[in-house]
PDB file of C-alpha atoms and ligand atoms in Angstrom:
ATOM      1  CA  MET A   1     -23.390  -6.502  -8.923  1.00 62.00           C
ATOM      2  CA  SER A   2     -22.880  -2.724  -9.309  1.00 78.00           C
ATOM      3  CA  VAL A   3     -22.842  -0.265  -6.330  1.00 88.00           C
ATOM      4  CA  ARG A   4     -24.687   2.883  -6.883  1.00 91.00           C
ATOM      5  CA  ILE A   5     -22.542   6.080  -6.737  1.00 96.00           C
ATOM      6  CA  GLU A   6     -24.141   9.165  -5.617  1.00 96.00           C
ATOM      7  CA  SER A   7     -23.909  11.828  -8.423  1.00 97.00           C
ATOM      8  CA  SER A   8     -22.698  14.262  -5.508  1.00 98.00           C
ATOM      9  CA  ILE A   9     -19.396  12.148  -5.271  1.00 98.00           C
ATOM     10  CA  ILE A  10     -18.935  12.529  -9.013  1.00 98.00           C
ATOM     11  CA  ALA A  11     -19.579  16.308  -8.726  1.00 98.00           C
ATOM     12  CA  GLN A  12     -17.386  16.659  -5.755  1.00 98.00           C
ATOM     13  CA  LEU A  13     -14.358  15.226  -7.795  1.00 98.00           C
ATOM     14  CA  GLN A  14     -15.174  17.155 -10.965  1.00 98.00           C
ATOM     15  CA  ARG A  15     -14.696  20.123  -8.629  1.00 97.00           C
ATOM     16  CA  SER A  16     -11.312  19.020  -7.215  1.00 97.00           C
ATOM     17  CA  SER A  17      -8.172  19.749  -9.216  1.00 95.00           C
ATOM     18  CA  SER A  18      -5.802  17.922  -7.020  1.00 98.00           C
ATOM     19  CA  LEU A  19      -6.613  14.334  -6.024  1.00 98.00           C
ATOM     20  CA  SER A  20      -4.753  11.881  -3.741  1.00 98.00           C
ATOM     21  CA  VAL A  21      -5.490   8.152  -3.526  1.00 99.00           C
ATOM     22  CA  LEU A  22      -4.603   6.337  -0.516  1.00 99.00           C
ATOM     23  CA  THR A  23      -4.328   2.685  -1.063  1.00 98.00           C
ATOM     24  CA  GLY A  24      -3.784  -0.625   1.451  1.00 98.00           C
ATOM     25  CA  ALA A  25      -4.026  -4.283   0.997  1.00 97.00           C
ATOM     26  CA  GLY A  26      -7.597  -4.428  -0.109  1.00 98.00           C
ATOM     27  CA  VAL A  27      -6.878  -2.847  -3.387  1.00 98.00           C
ATOM     28  CA  SER A  28      -4.900  -6.067  -4.242  1.00 98.00           C
ATOM     29  CA  ALA A  29      -7.410  -8.507  -2.750  1.00 97.00           C
ATOM     30  CA  GLU A  30      -9.355  -9.099  -6.010  1.00 98.00           C
ATOM     31  CA  SER A  31      -5.646 -10.162  -7.530  1.00 98.00           C
ATOM     32  CA  ASP A  32      -5.815 -12.849  -5.069  1.00 97.00           C
ATOM     33  CA  ILE A  33      -3.111 -11.245  -2.870  1.00 96.00           C
ATOM     34  CA  PRO A  34      -4.038 -11.814   0.783  1.00 94.00           C
ATOM     35  CA  THR A  35      -4.714  -8.848   2.939  1.00 95.00           C
ATOM     36  CA  PHE A  36      -3.185  -8.662   6.303  1.00 94.00           C
ATOM     37  CA  ARG A  37      -5.965  -8.442   8.802  1.00 90.00           C
ATOM     38  CA  GLY A  38      -9.287  -9.665   7.203  1.00 80.00           C
ATOM     39  CA  ALA A  39     -10.736 -13.065   7.536  1.00 79.00           C
ATOM     40  CA  ASP A  40      -8.255 -14.672   5.102  1.00 80.00           C
ATOM     41  CA  GLY A  41      -5.675 -12.233   6.030  1.00 84.00           C
ATOM     42  CA  LEU A  42      -1.836 -13.085   6.572  1.00 83.00           C
ATOM     43  CA  TRP A  43      -1.814 -12.031  10.126  1.00 81.00           C
ATOM     44  CA  ARG A  44      -4.534 -14.750  10.728  1.00 81.00           C
ATOM     45  CA  THR A  45      -2.044 -17.489   9.815  1.00 83.00           C
ATOM     46  CA  TYR A  46       1.120 -15.802  11.049  1.00 82.00           C
ATOM     47  CA  ARG A  47       2.017 -13.549  13.748  1.00 85.00           C
ATOM     48  CA  ALA A  48       3.288  -9.993  12.614  1.00 83.00           C
ATOM     49  CA  VAL A  49       5.954  -9.820  15.339  1.00 81.00           C
ATOM     50  CA  ASP A  50       7.495 -13.338  14.042  1.00 84.00           C
ATOM     51  CA  LEU A  51       7.825 -12.042  10.542  1.00 90.00           C
ATOM     52  CA  ALA A  52       7.614  -8.205  10.078  1.00 94.00           C
ATOM     53  CA  THR A  53       9.950  -6.887  12.611  1.00 95.00           C
ATOM     54  CA  PRO A  54      13.562  -6.324  12.577  1.00 96.00           C
ATOM     55  CA  GLU A  55      13.695  -8.357  15.631  1.00 95.00           C
ATOM     56  CA  ALA A  56      11.969 -11.361  13.854  1.00 95.00           C
ATOM     57  CA  PHE A  57      14.827 -10.936  11.177  1.00 96.00           C
ATOM     58  CA  ASP A  58      17.704 -11.146  13.331  1.00 96.00           C
ATOM     59  CA  ARG A  59      15.970 -14.210  15.502  1.00 94.00           C
ATOM     60  CA  ASN A  60      15.237 -16.054  12.300  1.00 94.00           C
ATOM     61  CA  PRO A  61      16.519 -14.476   8.920  1.00 96.00           C
ATOM     62  CA  LYS A  62      15.942 -17.815   7.141  1.00 95.00           C
ATOM     63  CA  LEU A  63      12.098 -17.961   8.280  1.00 93.00           C
ATOM     64  CA  VAL A  64      11.481 -14.450   7.380  1.00 95.00           C
ATOM     65  CA  TRP A  65      13.443 -14.673   3.940  1.00 95.00           C
ATOM     66  CA  GLU A  66      11.452 -17.801   3.094  1.00 93.00           C
ATOM     67  CA  TRP A  67       7.849 -16.082   3.731  1.00 94.00           C
ATOM     68  CA  TYR A  68       8.891 -13.188   1.750  1.00 95.00           C
ATOM     69  CA  GLU A  69      10.048 -15.360  -1.160  1.00 94.00           C
ATOM     70  CA  TYR A  70       6.796 -17.239  -0.668  1.00 93.00           C
ATOM     71  CA  ARG A  71       4.759 -14.026  -1.289  1.00 95.00           C
ATOM     72  CA  ARG A  72       6.832 -12.914  -4.023  1.00 96.00           C
ATOM     73  CA  HIS A  73       5.930 -15.894  -5.919  1.00 96.00           C
ATOM     74  CA  LEU A  74       2.262 -15.240  -5.087  1.00 96.00           C
ATOM     75  CA  ILE A  75       2.655 -11.666  -6.330  1.00 97.00           C
ATOM     76  CA  GLU A  76       4.643 -12.676  -9.430  1.00 97.00           C
ATOM     77  CA  LYS A  77       1.741 -14.929 -10.726  1.00 98.00           C
ATOM     78  CA  ALA A  78      -1.014 -11.997 -10.008  1.00 98.00           C
ATOM     79  CA  SER A  79      -1.894  -9.427 -12.353  1.00 98.00           C
ATOM     80  CA  PRO A  80      -3.328  -6.054 -11.593  1.00 98.00           C
ATOM     81  CA  ASN A  81      -7.136  -6.100 -11.238  1.00 98.00           C
ATOM     82  CA  PRO A  82      -9.746  -3.451 -12.260  1.00 98.00           C
ATOM     83  CA  ALA A  83      -9.012  -1.298  -9.180  1.00 98.00           C
ATOM     84  CA  HIS A  84      -5.256  -0.717 -10.200  1.00 99.00           C
ATOM     85  CA  ILE A  85      -6.345   0.059 -13.610  1.00 98.00           C
ATOM     86  CA  ALA A  86      -9.093   2.606 -12.519  1.00 98.00           C
ATOM     87  CA  ILE A  87      -6.508   4.377 -10.078  1.00 98.00           C
ATOM     88  CA  ALA A  88      -3.980   4.430 -13.303  1.00 98.00           C
ATOM     89  CA  GLU A  89      -6.818   5.974 -15.301  1.00 98.00           C
ATOM     90  CA  LEU A  90      -7.884   8.538 -12.542  1.00 98.00           C
ATOM     91  CA  GLU A  91      -4.120   9.926 -12.690  1.00 98.00           C
ATOM     92  CA  LYS A  92      -4.834  10.929 -16.252  1.00 98.00           C
ATOM     93  CA  LEU A  93      -8.117  12.521 -15.428  1.00 97.00           C
ATOM     94  CA  PHE A  94      -6.394  14.864 -12.585  1.00 97.00           C
ATOM     95  CA  ARG A  95      -3.894  17.930 -13.218  1.00 94.00           C
ATOM     96  CA  ASP A  96      -2.299  17.302  -9.981  1.00 98.00           C
ATOM     97  CA  PHE A  97      -2.229  13.634  -8.734  1.00 98.00           C
ATOM     98  CA  LEU A  98      -0.634  11.436  -6.030  1.00 98.00           C
ATOM     99  CA  LEU A  99      -1.078   7.685  -5.398  1.00 99.00           C
ATOM    100  CA  ILE A 100       0.402   6.887  -1.653  1.00 99.00           C
ATOM    101  CA  THR A 101       0.324   3.275  -1.735  1.00 99.00           C
ATOM    102  CA  GLN A 102       1.246   1.129   1.268  1.00 98.00           C
ATOM    103  CA  ASN A 103       1.377  -1.862  -0.720  1.00 98.00           C
ATOM    104  CA  VAL A 104       4.669  -3.370  -1.622  1.00 98.00           C
ATOM    105  CA  ASP A 105       3.495  -5.761  -4.390  1.00 98.00           C
ATOM    106  CA  GLY A 106       4.013  -3.176  -7.394  1.00 98.00           C
ATOM    107  CA  LEU A 107       0.942  -3.796  -8.781  1.00 98.00           C
ATOM    108  CA  HIS A 108       0.060  -0.072  -9.295  1.00 98.00           C
ATOM    109  CA  SER A 109       3.010   0.423 -11.237  1.00 98.00           C
ATOM    110  CA  ARG A 110       2.132  -2.907 -13.474  1.00 98.00           C
ATOM    111  CA  ALA A 111      -1.103  -1.318 -14.137  1.00 98.00           C
ATOM    112  CA  GLY A 112       0.402   1.984 -15.360  1.00 98.00           C
ATOM    113  CA  SER A 113       0.471   4.129 -12.346  1.00 98.00           C
ATOM    114  CA  GLU A 114       3.267   6.692 -12.467  1.00 98.00           C
ATOM    115  CA  LYS A 115       2.784   9.422 -10.056  1.00 98.00           C
ATOM    116  CA  LEU A 116       3.148   7.315  -6.873  1.00 98.00           C
ATOM    117  CA  VAL A 117       4.901   6.911  -3.637  1.00 98.00           C
ATOM    118  CA  GLU A 118       5.362   3.524  -1.993  1.00 98.00           C
ATOM    119  CA  LEU A 119       5.382   4.290   1.923  1.00 98.00           C
ATOM    120  CA  HIS A 120       6.248   0.838   3.175  1.00 98.00           C
ATOM    121  CA  GLY A 121       8.819  -0.444   0.172  1.00 98.00           C
ATOM    122  CA  ASN A 122       8.734  -2.935  -2.555  1.00 98.00           C
ATOM    123  CA  ILE A 123       8.974  -6.424  -2.070  1.00 97.00           C
ATOM    124  CA  PHE A 124      11.039  -7.042  -5.253  1.00 96.00           C
ATOM    125  CA  ARG A 125      13.868  -5.222  -4.237  1.00 96.00           C
ATOM    126  CA  ASN A 126      16.434  -6.235  -1.579  1.00 96.00           C
ATOM    127  CA  ARG A 127      18.726  -4.130   0.448  1.00 97.00           C
ATOM    128  CA  CYS A 128      21.705  -4.870   2.650  1.00 97.00           C
ATOM    129  CA  SER A 129      20.511  -5.630   6.433  1.00 97.00           C
ATOM    130  CA  ARG A 130      23.692  -3.760   8.060  1.00 96.00           C
ATOM    131  CA  ASP A 131      23.737  -0.621   5.929  1.00 96.00           C
ATOM    132  CA  GLY A 132      20.549  -0.503   4.106  1.00 96.00           C
ATOM    133  CA  ARG A 133      22.091   0.011   0.551  1.00 95.00           C
ATOM    134  CA  LEU A 134      19.929  -1.404  -2.226  1.00 96.00           C
ATOM    135  CA  VAL A 135      21.479  -4.411  -3.468  1.00 93.00           C
ATOM    136  CA  GLY A 136      20.792  -5.878  -7.005  1.00 84.00           C
ATOM    137  CA  LYS A 137      22.678  -9.210  -7.359  1.00 70.00           C
ATOM    138  CA  ALA A 138      23.282 -11.215  -4.239  1.00 68.00           C
ATOM    139  CA  ARG A 139      25.758 -14.039  -3.426  1.00 68.00           C
ATOM    140  CA  GLU A 140      22.996 -16.914  -3.697  1.00 72.00           C
ATOM    141  CA  ASN A 141      24.584 -19.782  -1.748  1.00 78.00           C
ATOM    142  CA  ASP A 142      22.803 -18.604   1.593  1.00 87.00           C
ATOM    143  CA  VAL A 143      19.399 -18.487   2.598  1.00 92.00           C
ATOM    144  CA  PRO A 144      18.967 -15.259   3.123  1.00 95.00           C
ATOM    145  CA  PRO A 145      21.384 -14.472   0.175  1.00 94.00           C
ATOM    146  CA  ARG A 146      24.300 -12.208   1.420  1.00 93.00           C
ATOM    147  CA  CYS A 147      25.503  -8.690   0.304  1.00 92.00           C
ATOM    148  CA  GLU A 148      29.213  -8.567  -0.678  1.00 90.00           C
ATOM    149  CA  CYS A 149      30.075  -7.184   2.813  1.00 93.00           C
ATOM    150  CA  GLY A 150      28.762 -10.393   4.060  1.00 92.00           C
ATOM    151  CA  ALA A 151      25.599  -9.163   5.857  1.00 94.00           C
ATOM    152  CA  TYR A 152      22.365 -10.830   4.942  1.00 95.00           C
ATOM    153  CA  LEU A 153      20.170  -9.076   2.136  1.00 96.00           C
ATOM    154  CA  ARG A 154      16.612  -8.333   3.259  1.00 97.00           C
ATOM    155  CA  PRO A 155      13.593  -7.289   1.414  1.00 97.00           C
ATOM    156  CA  ASP A 156      13.488  -3.470   0.924  1.00 98.00           C
ATOM    157  CA  VAL A 157      10.044  -3.322   2.931  1.00 98.00           C
ATOM    158  CA  VAL A 158       9.122  -1.152   6.221  1.00 98.00           C
ATOM    159  CA  TRP A 159       8.673  -3.453   9.170  1.00 97.00           C
ATOM    160  CA  PHE A 160       6.979  -2.544  12.533  1.00 96.00           C
ATOM    161  CA  GLY A 161       9.238  -0.011  14.376  1.00 96.00           C
ATOM    162  CA  GLU A 162      11.205   1.201  11.590  1.00 97.00           C
ATOM    163  CA  SER A 163      11.041   4.379   9.909  1.00 98.00           C
ATOM    164  CA  LEU A 164       9.141   4.937   6.457  1.00 98.00           C
ATOM    165  CA  PRO A 165      11.339   6.127   3.266  1.00 98.00           C
ATOM    166  CA  PRO A 166      11.785   9.731   4.349  1.00 98.00           C
ATOM    167  CA  HIS A 167      11.307  11.043   0.739  1.00 98.00           C
ATOM    168  CA  ALA A 168       8.196   8.966   0.220  1.00 98.00           C
ATOM    169  CA  LEU A 169       6.831  10.100   3.580  1.00 98.00           C
ATOM    170  CA  GLU A 170       7.496  13.715   2.966  1.00 98.00           C
ATOM    171  CA  LYS A 171       5.897  13.646  -0.498  1.00 98.00           C
ATOM    172  CA  ALA A 172       2.584  11.804   0.860  1.00 98.00           C
ATOM    173  CA  PHE A 173       2.447  14.308   3.860  1.00 98.00           C
ATOM    174  CA  GLU A 174       3.060  17.380   1.850  1.00 98.00           C
ATOM    175  CA  PHE A 175       0.531  16.182  -1.042  1.00 98.00           C
ATOM    176  CA  ALA A 176      -2.128  15.527   1.845  1.00 98.00           C
ATOM    177  CA  THR A 177      -1.919  19.030   3.199  1.00 98.00           C
ATOM    178  CA  ARG A 178      -2.752  20.492  -0.485  1.00 98.00           C
ATOM    179  CA  CYS A 179      -4.947  18.156  -2.102  1.00 98.00           C
ATOM    180  CA  ASP A 180      -8.744  19.171  -2.876  1.00 98.00           C
ATOM    181  CA  ALA A 181      -9.908  15.350  -2.476  1.00 98.00           C
ATOM    182  CA  MET A 182      -8.668  12.056  -1.256  1.00 98.00           C
ATOM    183  CA  ILE A 183      -9.991   8.644  -1.845  1.00 99.00           C
ATOM    184  CA  VAL A 184      -8.692   6.055   0.606  1.00 99.00           C
ATOM    185  CA  VAL A 185      -9.081   2.568  -0.769  1.00 98.00           C
ATOM    186  CA  GLY A 186      -8.823  -0.699   0.992  1.00 98.00           C
ATOM    187  CA  THR A 187      -6.967   0.160   4.118  1.00 98.00           C
ATOM    188  CA  SER A 188      -8.196  -1.053   7.608  1.00 97.00           C
ATOM    189  CA  GLY A 189      -6.704   2.315   8.475  1.00 98.00           C
ATOM    190  CA  ILE A 190      -4.953   1.435  11.653  1.00 97.00           C
ATOM    191  CA  VAL A 191      -1.118   1.493  10.691  1.00 97.00           C
ATOM    192  CA  HIS A 192       0.667   4.798  11.083  1.00 98.00           C
ATOM    193  CA  PRO A 193       1.843   6.885   9.821  1.00 98.00           C
ATOM    194  CA  ALA A 194      -0.199   6.221   6.705  1.00 98.00           C
ATOM    195  CA  ALA A 195      -3.241   5.949   8.596  1.00 98.00           C
ATOM    196  CA  SER A 196      -2.935   9.721   9.823  1.00 98.00           C
ATOM    197  CA  LEU A 197      -2.749  10.946   5.917  1.00 98.00           C
ATOM    198  CA  PRO A 198      -6.627  11.178   5.784  1.00 98.00           C
ATOM    199  CA  ALA A 199      -6.895  13.266   8.926  1.00 98.00           C
ATOM    200  CA  VAL A 200      -4.024  15.561   7.674  1.00 98.00           C
ATOM    201  CA  ALA A 201      -5.933  15.854   4.456  1.00 98.00           C
ATOM    202  CA  LYS A 202      -9.074  16.641   6.190  1.00 98.00           C
ATOM    203  CA  GLN A 203      -7.611  19.130   8.470  1.00 98.00           C
ATOM    204  CA  HIS A 204      -6.525  21.172   5.417  1.00 98.00           C
ATOM    205  CA  LYS A 205     -10.081  20.869   4.162  1.00 98.00           C
ATOM    206  CA  ALA A 206     -10.013  17.926   1.732  1.00 98.00           C
ATOM    207  CA  TRP A 207     -13.059  16.126   0.930  1.00 98.00           C
ATOM    208  CA  ILE A 208     -12.431  12.445   1.798  1.00 98.00           C
ATOM    209  CA  LEU A 209     -14.280   9.530   0.151  1.00 98.00           C
ATOM    210  CA  GLU A 210     -13.600   6.173   1.628  1.00 98.00           C
ATOM    211  CA  VAL A 211     -14.014   2.869  -0.565  1.00 98.00           C
ATOM    212  CA  ASN A 212     -13.901  -0.363   1.571  1.00 98.00           C
ATOM    213  CA  LEU A 213     -15.731  -3.549   2.081  1.00 97.00           C
ATOM    214  CA  GLU A 214     -16.436  -2.489   5.675  1.00 97.00           C
ATOM    215  CA  ALA A 215     -16.300   0.306   7.978  1.00 98.00           C
ATOM    216  CA  THR A 216     -12.745   1.195   9.353  1.00 98.00           C
ATOM    217  CA  PRO A 217     -11.506   4.113  11.693  1.00 98.00           C
ATOM    218  CA  ILE A 218     -11.489   6.279   8.611  1.00 98.00           C
ATOM    219  CA  THR A 219     -15.068   5.860   8.183  1.00 98.00           C
ATOM    220  CA  GLY A 220     -15.814   8.474  10.966  1.00 98.00           C
ATOM    221  CA  LEU A 221     -13.815  11.366   9.390  1.00 97.00           C
ATOM    222  CA  ALA A 222     -14.743  10.424   5.551  1.00 98.00           C
ATOM    223  CA  ASP A 223     -17.021  12.964   3.937  1.00 98.00           C
ATOM    224  CA  ASP A 224     -18.621   9.828   1.877  1.00 98.00           C
ATOM    225  CA  SER A 225     -18.202   6.035   2.220  1.00 98.00           C
ATOM    226  CA  ILE A 226     -18.738   3.523  -0.426  1.00 98.00           C
ATOM    227  CA  PHE A 227     -18.758  -0.218   0.851  1.00 98.00           C
ATOM    228  CA  GLY A 228     -18.112  -2.664  -1.694  1.00 97.00           C
ATOM    229  CA  LYS A 229     -15.303  -4.148  -3.725  1.00 98.00           C
ATOM    230  CA  ALA A 230     -12.788  -1.642  -5.109  1.00 98.00           C
ATOM    231  CA  GLY A 231     -12.611  -3.562  -8.285  1.00 98.00           C
ATOM    232  CA  GLU A 232     -16.285  -2.674  -8.836  1.00 98.00           C
ATOM    233  CA  ILE A 233     -16.703   0.808  -7.532  1.00 98.00           C
ATOM    234  CA  LEU A 234     -13.271   2.559  -8.886  1.00 98.00           C
ATOM    235  CA  PRO A 235     -14.222   1.698 -12.481  1.00 98.00           C
ATOM    236  CA  GLN A 236     -17.694   2.977 -11.957  1.00 98.00           C
ATOM    237  CA  ILE A 237     -16.270   6.222 -10.720  1.00 98.00           C
ATOM    238  CA  VAL A 238     -13.943   6.394 -13.548  1.00 98.00           C
ATOM    239  CA  ALA A 239     -16.624   5.799 -16.020  1.00 97.00           C
ATOM    240  CA  MET A 240     -18.937   8.438 -14.660  1.00 97.00           C
ATOM    241  CA  LEU A 241     -16.090  11.055 -14.367  1.00 97.00           C
ATOM    242  CA  MET A 242     -15.489  10.391 -18.262  1.00 95.00           C
ATOM    243  CA  VAL A 243     -19.016  10.851 -19.632  1.00 90.00           C
TER     244      VAL A 243
HETATM  245  C1  LIG B   1     -10.997  -4.281   0.921  1.00 58.17           C
HETATM  246  C2  LIG B   1     -11.449  -5.424  -0.400  1.00 58.17           C
HETATM  247  C3  LIG B   1     -11.736  -5.052  -1.740  1.00 58.17           C
HETATM  248  C4  LIG B   1     -10.337  -5.967   1.539  1.00 58.17           C
HETATM  249  N1  LIG B   1     -12.009  -3.728  -1.838  1.00 58.17           N
HETATM  250  N2  LIG B   1     -11.432  -3.078   0.270  1.00 58.17           N
HETATM  251  C5  LIG B   1       0.649   5.809  16.165  1.00 58.17           C
HETATM  252  C6  LIG B   1      -0.231   5.190  17.147  1.00 58.17           C
HETATM  253  C7  LIG B   1       0.004   4.066  17.352  1.00 58.17           C
HETATM  254  C8  LIG B   1       0.970   3.226  16.745  1.00 58.17           C
HETATM  255  C9  LIG B   1       1.896   3.922  16.150  1.00 58.17           C
HETATM  256  C10 LIG B   1       1.957   5.063  15.595  1.00 58.17           C
HETATM  257  N3  LIG B   1       2.919   5.365  14.797  1.00 58.17           N
HETATM  258  C11 LIG B   1       3.598   4.521  14.648  1.00 58.17           C
HETATM  259  C12 LIG B   1       3.055   3.453  15.392  1.00 58.17           C
HETATM  260  C13 LIG B   1       3.741   2.052  15.283  1.00 58.17           C
HETATM  261  C14 LIG B   1       3.233   1.071  14.226  1.00 58.17           C
HETATM  262  C15 LIG B   1       1.785   0.920  13.925  1.00 58.17           C
HETATM  263  O1  LIG B   1       1.149   1.695  13.322  1.00 58.17           O
HETATM  264  N4  LIG B   1       1.163   0.211  14.690  1.00 58.17           N
HETATM  265  C16 LIG B   1      -0.129  -0.268  14.649  1.00 58.17           C
HETATM  266  C17 LIG B   1      -0.415  -1.279  14.377  1.00 58.17           C
HETATM  267  C18 LIG B   1      -0.764   0.358  16.111  1.00 58.17           C
HETATM  268  N5  LIG B   1       4.121   1.763  12.995  1.00 58.17           N
HETATM  269  C19 LIG B   1       5.131   1.492  12.832  1.00 58.17           C
HETATM  270  O2  LIG B   1       5.701   0.858  13.332  1.00 58.17           O
HETATM  271  C20 LIG B   1       5.694   2.192  11.299  1.00 58.17           C
HETATM  272  N6  LIG B   1       6.867   2.866  11.463  1.00 58.17           N
HETATM  273  C21 LIG B   1       7.133   3.915  12.350  1.00 58.17           C
HETATM  274  O3  LIG B   1       6.024   4.488  12.424  1.00 58.17           O
HETATM  275  O4  LIG B   1       8.461   4.415  12.460  1.00 58.17           O
HETATM  276  C22 LIG B   1       8.340   5.315  13.673  1.00 58.17           C
HETATM  277  C23 LIG B   1       8.191   4.749  14.940  1.00 58.17           C
HETATM  278  C24 LIG B   1       8.059   3.398  15.302  1.00 58.17           C
HETATM  279  C25 LIG B   1       7.789   3.105  16.452  1.00 58.17           C
HETATM  280  C26 LIG B   1       6.753   3.891  17.434  1.00 58.17           C
HETATM  281  C27 LIG B   1       6.575   5.107  17.064  1.00 58.17           C
HETATM  282  C28 LIG B   1       7.295   5.663  15.806  1.00 58.17           C
HETATM  283  C29 LIG B   1       5.904   1.084  10.470  1.00 58.17           C
HETATM  284  C30 LIG B   1       4.588   0.324   9.864  1.00 58.17           C
HETATM  285  C31 LIG B   1       5.068  -0.761   8.650  1.00 58.17           C
HETATM  286  C32 LIG B   1       4.027  -1.550   8.351  1.00 58.17           C
HETATM  287  N7  LIG B   1       4.520  -2.603   7.521  1.00 58.17           N
HETATM  288  C33 LIG B   1       3.684  -3.617   7.042  1.00 58.17           C
HETATM  289  C34 LIG B   1       4.378  -4.688   6.536  1.00 58.17           C
HETATM  290  C35 LIG B   1       5.184  -4.320   5.248  1.00 58.17           C
HETATM  291  C36 LIG B   1       5.850  -5.501   4.631  1.00 58.17           C
HETATM  292  C37 LIG B   1       5.389  -6.683   4.177  1.00 58.17           C
HETATM  293  O5  LIG B   1       4.414  -6.428   3.353  1.00 58.17           O
HETATM  294  O6  LIG B   1       5.524  -7.579   4.602  1.00 58.17           O
HETATM  295  O7  LIG B   1       2.910  -2.841   6.162  1.00 58.17           O
HETATM  296  S1  LIG B   1       2.326  -4.303   8.501  1.00 58.17           S
HETATM  297  C38 LIG B   1       1.203  -4.141   7.066  1.00 58.17           C
HETATM  298  O8  LIG B   1      -0.012  -3.398   7.567  1.00 58.17           O
HETATM  299  C39 LIG B   1       1.634  -3.651   5.867  1.00 58.17           C
HETATM  300  C40 LIG B   1       0.509  -2.847   5.271  1.00 58.17           C
HETATM  301  O9  LIG B   1       1.117  -1.756   4.281  1.00 58.17           O
HETATM  302  C41 LIG B   1       0.145  -2.075   6.337  1.00 58.17           C
HETATM  303  C42 LIG B   1      -1.499  -1.601   6.532  1.00 58.17           C
HETATM  304  O10 LIG B   1      -2.299  -2.797   6.172  1.00 58.17           O
HETATM  305  P1  LIG B   1      -3.470  -2.536   5.264  1.00 58.17           P
HETATM  306  O11 LIG B   1      -2.963  -2.078   3.745  1.00 58.17           O
HETATM  307  O12 LIG B   1      -4.438  -1.319   5.701  1.00 58.17           O
HETATM  308  O13 LIG B   1      -4.120  -3.975   5.176  1.00 58.17           O
HETATM  309  P2  LIG B   1      -5.083  -4.523   6.059  1.00 58.17           P
HETATM  310  O14 LIG B   1      -5.143  -5.886   5.690  1.00 58.17           O
HETATM  311  O15 LIG B   1      -5.081  -4.288   7.511  1.00 58.17           O
HETATM  312  O16 LIG B   1      -6.668  -3.983   5.447  1.00 58.17           O
HETATM  313  C43 LIG B   1      -7.100  -4.414   4.323  1.00 58.17           C
HETATM  314  C44 LIG B   1      -8.532  -3.477   4.208  1.00 58.17           C
HETATM  315  O17 LIG B   1      -8.728  -3.966   2.751  1.00 58.17           O
HETATM  316  C45 LIG B   1      -9.495  -3.949   5.121  1.00 58.17           C
HETATM  317  O18 LIG B   1     -10.193  -2.755   5.704  1.00 58.17           O
HETATM  318  C46 LIG B   1     -10.580  -4.683   4.189  1.00 58.17           C
HETATM  319  O19 LIG B   1     -12.067  -4.574   4.545  1.00 58.17           O
HETATM  320  C47 LIG B   1     -10.303  -3.923   2.854  1.00 58.17           C
HETATM  321  N8  LIG B   1     -10.661  -4.727   1.477  1.00 58.17           N
HETATM  322  N9  LIG B   1     -10.658  -6.440   0.306  1.00 58.17           N
HETATM  323  C48 LIG B   1     -12.042  -3.013  -0.721  1.00 58.17           C
HETATM  324  N10 LIG B   1     -11.853  -6.045  -2.414  1.00 58.17           N
END
């Protein structure tokens, strides 16, 4: 079923020369990757504090590693959906563009996005849990595998209470202060600092469009909201921009 896109939304995008797109787990939902907080979200089955904190890893590294292995297998089997593809196409339509994603699944890159920052890391990379160095090959005898220094490897993702990668964070906030428009797609808008980006963009006079199944804390500050599936709405926006 197609959702009606107001022509004023298209006109606003046509007036913009720099566009930022902020994405969350909802953008990958139509690739059958579970979100975190929805009805079928990961946090309904698993507790964030047991799996996505440095303390959880210290307490039970095997449990945490196996949970990430399970998710890696799920993501490996998945393919980018029409929302990822539309966002990759948006990149080509704007002179100045930045995709800021909270997703760790790498599906945006697989869809062809190039100008992107991954705020919460990437589930397919590993780093040493002792000094944070990225590690390609691991000693596989243990679960989790170990770095050559003997410490466990951990996925290169950002857990609660940890700092975000400084370069990605800086680039995202810098772009938010100077973009003309920001599209916020498929995020519950509650995890900071990512959730502050729309407010920062708005303070700097950007026009904000939210695309989500439902209202979120972003809805109040968004200039326009379209409620529905990202995989249906974003391709329509791209098609209307290309007419
Ligand atoms: C669809 C759809 C479809 C579904 N189409 N839409 C300021 C205030 C309060 C707290 C803090 C603050 N600053 C920092 C904090 C602490 C904390 C935080 O934000 N806590 C809040 C929960 C209260 N933040 C941190 O700890 C961050 N670190 C940090 O700030 O360091 C400095 C510091 C530390 C401590 C105190 C102060 C400063 C780190 C955050 C790391 C988040 N990590 C995770 C896990 C990543 C690894 C992994 O994947 O396992 O990142 S948690 C999880 O949430 C994941 C996501 O990227 C993130 C956001 O979730 P997202 O993407 O929004 O998904 P959902 O499921 O919540 O929402 C999906 C949405 O899609 C829904 O709205 C649906 O409706 C929609 N949807 N299908 C369109 N088809």
